XYZ file of C-alpha atoms in Angstrom:
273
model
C 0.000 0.000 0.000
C 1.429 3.225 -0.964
C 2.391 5.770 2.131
C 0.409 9.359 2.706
C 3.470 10.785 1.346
C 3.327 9.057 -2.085
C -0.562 9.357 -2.324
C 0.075 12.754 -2.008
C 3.031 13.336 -4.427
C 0.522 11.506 -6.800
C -2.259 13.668 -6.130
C -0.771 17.282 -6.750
C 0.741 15.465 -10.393
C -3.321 14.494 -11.394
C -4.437 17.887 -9.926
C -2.040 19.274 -12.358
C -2.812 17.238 -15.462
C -6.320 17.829 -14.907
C -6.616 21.158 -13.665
C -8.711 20.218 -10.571
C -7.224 22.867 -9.026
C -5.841 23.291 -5.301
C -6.383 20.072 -3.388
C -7.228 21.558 -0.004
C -10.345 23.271 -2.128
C -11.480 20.274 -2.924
C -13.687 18.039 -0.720
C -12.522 14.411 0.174
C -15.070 12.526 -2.126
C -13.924 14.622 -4.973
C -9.790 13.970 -3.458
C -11.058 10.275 -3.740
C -12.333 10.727 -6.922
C -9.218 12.334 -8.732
C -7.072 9.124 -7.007
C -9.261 6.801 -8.290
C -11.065 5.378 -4.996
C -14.062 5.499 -3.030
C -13.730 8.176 0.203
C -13.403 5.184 2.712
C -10.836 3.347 0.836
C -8.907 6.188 0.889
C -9.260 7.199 3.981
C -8.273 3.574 4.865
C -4.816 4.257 2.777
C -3.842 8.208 4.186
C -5.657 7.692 7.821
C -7.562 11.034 8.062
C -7.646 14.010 6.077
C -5.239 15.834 8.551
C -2.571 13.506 7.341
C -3.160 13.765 4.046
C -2.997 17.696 4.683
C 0.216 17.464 6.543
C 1.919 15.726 3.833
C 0.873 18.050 0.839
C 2.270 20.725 3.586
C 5.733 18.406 3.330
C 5.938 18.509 0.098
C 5.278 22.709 -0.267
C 1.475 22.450 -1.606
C 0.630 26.163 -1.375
C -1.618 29.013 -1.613
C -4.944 27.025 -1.423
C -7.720 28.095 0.414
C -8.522 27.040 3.952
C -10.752 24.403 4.176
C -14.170 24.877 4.255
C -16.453 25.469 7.207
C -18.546 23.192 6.671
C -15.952 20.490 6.948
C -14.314 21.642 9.772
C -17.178 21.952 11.556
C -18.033 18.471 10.822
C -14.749 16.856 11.756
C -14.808 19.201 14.647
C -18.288 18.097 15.697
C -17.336 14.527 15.334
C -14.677 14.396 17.876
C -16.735 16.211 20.188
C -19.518 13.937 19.582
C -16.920 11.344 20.056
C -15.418 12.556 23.211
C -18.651 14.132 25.212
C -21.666 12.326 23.013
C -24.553 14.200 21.240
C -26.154 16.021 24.426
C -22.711 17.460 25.664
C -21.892 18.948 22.444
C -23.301 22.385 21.355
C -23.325 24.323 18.347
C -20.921 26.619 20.134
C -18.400 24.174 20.948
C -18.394 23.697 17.564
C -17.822 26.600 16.133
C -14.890 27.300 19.049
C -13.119 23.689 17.751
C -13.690 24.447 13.860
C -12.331 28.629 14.299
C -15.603 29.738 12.825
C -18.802 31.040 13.664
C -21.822 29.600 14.999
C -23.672 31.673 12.093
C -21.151 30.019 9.272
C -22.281 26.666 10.480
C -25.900 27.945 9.982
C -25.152 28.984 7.061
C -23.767 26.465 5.314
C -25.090 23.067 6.989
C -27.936 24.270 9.027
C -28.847 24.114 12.980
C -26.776 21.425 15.065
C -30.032 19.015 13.591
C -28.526 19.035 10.726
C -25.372 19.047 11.862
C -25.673 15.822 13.230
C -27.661 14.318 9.699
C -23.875 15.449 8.231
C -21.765 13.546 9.969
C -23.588 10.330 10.199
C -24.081 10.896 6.130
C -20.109 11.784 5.907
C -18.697 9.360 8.312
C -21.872 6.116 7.936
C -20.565 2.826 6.318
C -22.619 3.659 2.976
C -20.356 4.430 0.874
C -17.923 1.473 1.571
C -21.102 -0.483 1.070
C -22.260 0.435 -1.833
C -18.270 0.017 -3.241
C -18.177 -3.549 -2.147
C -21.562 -4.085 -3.997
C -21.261 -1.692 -7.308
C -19.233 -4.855 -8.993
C -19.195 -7.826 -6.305
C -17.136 -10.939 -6.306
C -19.558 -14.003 -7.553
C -17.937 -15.852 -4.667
C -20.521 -15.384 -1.656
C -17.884 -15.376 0.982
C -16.127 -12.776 -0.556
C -18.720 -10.234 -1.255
C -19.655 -10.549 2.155
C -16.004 -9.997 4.051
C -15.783 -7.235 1.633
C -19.104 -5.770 3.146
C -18.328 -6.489 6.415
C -15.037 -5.298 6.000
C -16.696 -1.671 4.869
C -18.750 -1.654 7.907
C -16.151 -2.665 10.403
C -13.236 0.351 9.085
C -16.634 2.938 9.296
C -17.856 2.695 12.244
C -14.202 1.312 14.110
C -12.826 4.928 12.503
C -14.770 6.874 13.711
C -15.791 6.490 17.580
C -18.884 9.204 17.079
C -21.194 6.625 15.208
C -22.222 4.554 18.688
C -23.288 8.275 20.258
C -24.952 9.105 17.499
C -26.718 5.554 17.311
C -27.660 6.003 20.633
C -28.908 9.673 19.807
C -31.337 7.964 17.154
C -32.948 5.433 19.590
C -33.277 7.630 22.400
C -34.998 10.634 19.881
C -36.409 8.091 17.046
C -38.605 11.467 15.668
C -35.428 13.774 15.758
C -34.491 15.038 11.933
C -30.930 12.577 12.532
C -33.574 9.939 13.699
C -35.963 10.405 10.809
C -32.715 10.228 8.404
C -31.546 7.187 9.343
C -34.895 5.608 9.717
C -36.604 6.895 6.196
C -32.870 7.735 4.169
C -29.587 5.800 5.114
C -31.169 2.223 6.606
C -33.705 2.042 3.521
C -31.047 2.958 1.045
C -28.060 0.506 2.874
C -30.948 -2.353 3.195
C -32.144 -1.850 -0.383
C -28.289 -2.686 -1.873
C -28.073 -5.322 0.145
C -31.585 -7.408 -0.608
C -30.606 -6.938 -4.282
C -26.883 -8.130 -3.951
C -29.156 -11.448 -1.718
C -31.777 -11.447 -4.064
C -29.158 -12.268 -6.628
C -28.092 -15.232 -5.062
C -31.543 -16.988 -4.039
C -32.148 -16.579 -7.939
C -28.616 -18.329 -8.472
C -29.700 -20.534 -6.304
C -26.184 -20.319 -4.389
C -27.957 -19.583 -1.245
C -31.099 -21.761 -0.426
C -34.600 -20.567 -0.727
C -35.916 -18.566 2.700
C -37.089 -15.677 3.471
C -35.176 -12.524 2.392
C -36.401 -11.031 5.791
C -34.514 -14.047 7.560
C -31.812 -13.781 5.281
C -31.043 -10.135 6.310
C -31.206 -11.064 10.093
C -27.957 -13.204 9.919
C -26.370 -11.191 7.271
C -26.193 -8.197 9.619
C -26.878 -9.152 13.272
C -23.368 -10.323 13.724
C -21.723 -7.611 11.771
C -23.724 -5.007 14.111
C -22.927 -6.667 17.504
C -19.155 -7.001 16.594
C -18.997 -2.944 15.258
C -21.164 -1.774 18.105
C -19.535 -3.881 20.974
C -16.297 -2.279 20.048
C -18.052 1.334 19.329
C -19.381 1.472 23.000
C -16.185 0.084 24.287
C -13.817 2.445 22.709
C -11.728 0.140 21.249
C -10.253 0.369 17.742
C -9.041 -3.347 16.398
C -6.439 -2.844 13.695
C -6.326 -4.311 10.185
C -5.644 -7.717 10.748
C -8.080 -8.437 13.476
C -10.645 -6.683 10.967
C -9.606 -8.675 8.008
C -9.943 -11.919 10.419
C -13.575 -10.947 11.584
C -14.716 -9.767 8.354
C -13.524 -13.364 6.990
C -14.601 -15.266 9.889
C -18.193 -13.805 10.241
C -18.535 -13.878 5.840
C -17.708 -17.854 6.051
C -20.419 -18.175 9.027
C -23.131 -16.087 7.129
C -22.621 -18.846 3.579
C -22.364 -22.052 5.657
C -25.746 -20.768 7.634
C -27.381 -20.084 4.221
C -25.631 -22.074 1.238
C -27.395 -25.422 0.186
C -26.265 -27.858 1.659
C -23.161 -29.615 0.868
C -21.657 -26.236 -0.638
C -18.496 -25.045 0.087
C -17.341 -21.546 -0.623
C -13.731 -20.235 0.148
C -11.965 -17.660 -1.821
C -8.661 -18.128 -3.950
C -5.910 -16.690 -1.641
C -7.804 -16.508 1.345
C -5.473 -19.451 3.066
C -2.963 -17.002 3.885
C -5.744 -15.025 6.118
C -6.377 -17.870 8.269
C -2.919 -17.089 9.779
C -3.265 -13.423 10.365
């Protein structure tokens, strides 16, 4: 895997070539974008955005604009939420933590409502979902780890998704409660009972109800994020990789006919880690 350093030598040479302009203008999806990769994988590869800031710093990156408020405020927000949880963070806090204004984060999110519906929606698993499932792996097992994986690396980096969780069950009619209830669960469940869908019509996982089906896909991948959420801890790569592999094989020998057998080329190696 290449080092923040050379991600961001390669960076400033495609913001040249294609004219995207100064890199700290640009938001991370659109960074992501002009490297190639979704957000979370490269936030997987450079960390956080600080780092990726630092190094373009290294290597004399200049005159581009500070980033915006709305970002700051958000990555300021979440390490609040992180450190105090949703009730012990205010608007003002905020704005103190991001060097703005309390009326710059109205102005360009909103109140701290929707505040909080921007973070969840910047730092939630979707996107490394919906990578793992644009173009998935035939192999059951595999698709799933790679799932898994995507949820595990979301909510593990970034310690303000169990407070804000626990924000949505406590206020299920709040706007972040109403968002994850009518937006991001109906949009994450729909890619997932088509990807399943799939396979009951390949008949690689046996017929039963897709309700059922959705139960042991994510109940175990919830309990493992969550338990580790609430604790605090952060589990590197290798214990991720493991679990993601461990709970994908569990999920196909709970659902494939019977008799099937389903273990990725190269994945002997990963038993070891």
């Amino acid at each position: 895997m290449a080092s923040v350093e050379e991600i961001a030598r390669q960076l400033l040479a495609r913001a040249e070539e294609t004219g995207a302009g100064p890199l700290a203008a640009l938001h991370l999806e659109e960074i992501a974008a002009l490297y190639g990769v979704s957000r979370s994988t490269l936030l997987r590869q450079i960390g956080s955005r600080k780092a990726l800031d630092a190094a373009l710093a290294e290597l004399g990156a200049q005159g581009a604009p500070r980033q915006r408020v709305a970002d700051r405020a958000i990555a300021a927000a979440a390490d609040l939420i992180a450190k105090r949880g949703v009730g012990g963070t205010t608007l003002e806090d905020v704005a103190a933590a991001a060097e703005c204004s309390v009326q710059a984060i109205h102005a360009q999110i909103g109140g701290r409502e929707a505040l909080l519906v921007a973070i969840f929606k910047h730092y939630s698993p979707m996107d490394g979902i919906a990578a793992a499932l644009a173009d998935p792996p035939a192999d059951l097992v595999a698709a799933a780890r790679a799932v898994y994986l995507a949820i595990l690396d979301a909510v593990l980096d970034t310690p303000a998704i169990a407070p804000m969780l626990a924000e949505v069950l406590a206020r299920p009619d709040s706007a972040l409660g109403r968002y994850v209830r009518e937006s991001y669960v109906a949009s994450t469940v729909g890619l997932i009972e088509q990807w399943l869908e799939e396979h009951l019509r390949r008949g690689t996982i046996r017929p039963m109800r897709l309700r059922l089906l959705m139960t042991l896909f994510g109940g175990p991948i919830a309990a493992e994020a969550l338990s580790h959420a609430t604790a605090g801890s952060s589990p590197g790569p290798a214990y991720r990789r493991r679990t993601a592999r461990e709970l994908a094989e569990s999920f196909a020998l709970a659902v494939q006919p019977r008799g099937t057998t389903s273990t990725p080329a190269g994945d002997v190696h990963a038993r070891h880690e």
